[in-house]
Tab-separated table of C-alpha atoms in Angstrom:
chain	number	residue	atom	x	y	z
A	43	MET	CA	-13.530	8.813	13.117
A	44	PRO	CA	-11.262	7.674	15.830
A	45	PRO	CA	-7.719	9.807	16.221
A	46	ILE	CA	-5.033	8.479	13.430
A	47	PRO	CA	-2.608	6.046	14.807
A	48	ASP	CA	1.391	6.424	13.905
A	49	ASN	CA	2.245	4.830	11.241
A	50	VAL	CA	-0.684	3.893	10.136
A	51	LEU	CA	0.739	2.486	6.427
A	52	ASN	CA	2.506	-0.147	8.493
A	53	ARG	CA	-0.790	-0.891	10.774
A	54	LEU	CA	-2.794	-1.346	7.196
A	55	ALA	CA	-0.321	-3.839	5.631
A	56	GLN	CA	-0.077	-5.438	9.290
A	57	HIS	CA	-4.362	-5.975	8.800
A	58	GLN	CA	-3.898	-3.838	12.773
A	59	LEU	CA	-6.818	-1.177	10.871
A	60	PRO	CA	-9.387	-2.375	8.583
A	61	CYS	CA	-10.054	-1.604	4.663
A	62	LYS	CA	-12.781	-0.077	5.141
A	63	TRP	CA	-11.665	2.636	8.131
A	64	ALA	CA	-8.469	2.807	5.761
A	65	TRP	CA	-10.900	3.977	3.021
A	66	ALA	CA	-13.134	6.312	5.177
A	67	TRP	CA	-9.379	7.813	6.406
A	68	PHE	CA	-8.271	8.364	2.497
A	69	ALA	CA	-11.411	9.736	1.608
A	70	VAL	CA	-11.557	12.993	3.434
A	71	LEU	CA	-7.512	14.093	2.998
A	72	SER	CA	-7.266	16.412	1.164
A	73	VAL	CA	-5.523	16.033	-2.543
A	74	GLU	CA	-2.126	16.651	-1.668
A	75	ALA	CA	-2.493	14.953	1.677
A	76	GLN	CA	-4.050	12.694	-0.487
A	77	GLN	CA	-0.882	12.747	-2.773
A	78	ALA	CA	1.315	12.531	0.005
A	79	ARG	CA	0.098	9.213	1.083
A	80	LEU	CA	0.620	7.607	-2.299
A	81	THR	CA	4.417	8.909	-2.554
A	82	GLU	CA	4.871	7.140	1.005
A	83	LEU	CA	3.143	3.602	0.161
A	84	ALA	CA	5.239	4.161	-3.224
A	85	ASP	CA	8.550	4.193	-1.215
A	86	TYR	CA	7.123	1.530	0.966
A	87	ILE	CA	6.607	-1.021	-1.415
A	88	GLN	CA	10.175	-0.812	-3.217
A	89	GLN	CA	11.779	-1.005	0.221
A	90	ALA	CA	9.573	-4.377	0.477
A	91	HIS	CA	11.064	-5.188	-2.788
A	92	PRO	CA	8.033	-7.077	-4.076
A	93	THR	CA	8.958	-10.038	-6.857
A	94	PRO	CA	6.998	-9.865	-9.999
A	95	ALA	CA	4.869	-12.941	-8.612
A	96	LEU	CA	4.445	-11.009	-5.520
A	97	VAL	CA	3.085	-7.683	-7.777
A	98	GLN	CA	0.771	-10.285	-10.079
A	99	GLN	CA	-0.738	-11.754	-6.484
A	100	ALA	CA	-1.374	-8.465	-5.719
A	101	LEU	CA	-3.400	-7.349	-8.572
A	102	THR	CA	-5.949	-10.159	-7.830
A	103	GLU	CA	-6.325	-9.584	-3.776
A	104	ALA	CA	-6.858	-5.411	-5.024
A	105	PRO	CA	-10.138	-4.297	-3.975
A	106	VAL	CA	-10.557	-2.470	-7.380
A	107	LYS	CA	-11.687	-3.598	-10.960
A	108	PRO	CA	-9.160	-5.207	-13.333
A	109	THR	CA	-9.079	-2.466	-15.202
A	110	ALA	CA	-8.405	-0.245	-12.681
A	111	THR	CA	-5.865	2.387	-14.078
A	112	PRO	CA	-3.330	1.676	-11.443
A	113	LEU	CA	-3.431	-1.619	-12.051
A	114	VAL	CA	-3.182	-1.706	-15.720
A	115	LEU	CA	-0.215	0.171	-14.789
A	116	LEU	CA	0.731	-2.563	-12.650
A	117	ARG	CA	0.467	-5.027	-14.979
A	118	ILE	CA	1.809	-3.671	-18.298
A	119	HIS	CA	5.230	-1.318	-16.755
A	120	GLY	CA	8.080	-2.876	-14.514
A	121	LEU	CA	7.554	-2.023	-11.124
A	122	PRO	CA	9.513	1.562	-10.905
A	123	GLU	CA	7.473	3.098	-13.696
A	124	ALA	CA	4.078	1.737	-13.054
A	125	LEU	CA	5.053	3.232	-9.907
A	126	ARG	CA	6.259	6.622	-11.057
A	127	ARG	CA	2.770	6.611	-13.321
A	128	ILE	CA	0.596	5.902	-10.743
A	129	GLN	CA	1.426	9.024	-8.271
A	130	GLN	CA	1.120	11.360	-11.659
A	131	LEU	CA	-2.433	9.555	-12.193
A	132	PRO	CA	-5.342	12.272	-11.603
A	133	PRO	CA	-6.492	13.001	-8.066
A	134	PRO	CA	-9.883	11.638	-9.542
A	135	GLU	CA	-7.787	7.992	-9.929
A	136	TYR	CA	-5.798	8.468	-5.973
A	137	PRO	CA	-9.001	6.147	-4.187
A	138	ASN	CA	-8.584	3.230	-6.756
A	139	ALA	CA	-4.235	3.964	-6.453
A	140	PHE	CA	-4.741	3.642	-2.836
A	141	ARG	CA	-6.268	0.656	-2.881
A	142	ALA	CA	-3.876	-0.777	-5.489
A	143	LEU	CA	-0.870	-0.129	-3.932
A	144	LEU	CA	-1.965	-0.539	-0.245
A	145	SER	CA	-2.931	-4.084	-1.481
A	146	LEU	CA	0.371	-4.235	-3.118
A	147	PHE	CA	2.169	-2.857	0.274
A	148	ARG	CA	0.162	-5.712	1.990
A	149	VAL	CA	1.228	-8.506	-0.018
A	150	ALA	CA	5.160	-7.556	-0.445
A	151	ASP	CA	5.652	-6.597	3.606
A	152	ALA	CA	4.060	-9.755	4.536
A	153	HIS	CA	6.072	-11.489	2.526
A	154	ARG	CA	9.046	-10.235	3.680
A	155	ARG	CA	7.729	-10.563	7.069
A	156	ARG	CA	7.408	-14.126	6.555
A	157	THR	CA	10.919	-14.843	5.159
A	158	GLN	CA	13.549	-11.951	5.757
A	159	CYS	CA	11.748	-11.202	9.830
A	160	GLN	CA	10.527	-14.793	10.814
A	161	HIS	CA	12.628	-15.188	13.328
A	162	GLY	CA	12.659	-10.893	14.287
A	163	CYS	CA	13.866	-8.046	13.606
A	164	THR	CA	15.181	-4.914	14.034
A	165	HIS	CA	12.389	-2.698	11.526
A	166	ASP	CA	10.709	-0.123	13.299
A	167	TRP	CA	7.673	-0.955	11.775
A	168	HIS	CA	7.472	-4.586	12.126
A	169	ASN	CA	7.096	-3.717	15.873
A	170	LEU	CA	4.686	-1.848	16.619
A	171	PRO	CA	3.103	-1.889	19.669
A	172	PRO	CA	-0.513	-2.996	20.065
A	173	LEU	CA	-3.105	-0.387	19.513
A	174	SER	CA	-5.112	0.590	22.249
């Protein structure tokens, strides 16, 4: 696996790294590191302020079965409660949780970049240098 770039979750959200790379990267992390990445993603999602419509869009785009626990939680609970419950899932659910949360972050962050940051912004994570 190539070296891990800085701002990996933001680069994934901005399609600078492929999903297959993301799944492989996440799979080799320790359980503790996986939990930390899920917490980080949940924080980033909350900062992106997804609307219910964006959550629904992410649910349809997420590369997991519609019956996967993280998607069900996002479907039946409000966002803060769903994120809390997803972070409390057991480790075997972490890969699906990662895929679901990454999908939501991608959708919400893309919307924010198109609307609030369309004419440029000072968010470091929206102005990442290209990968070399």
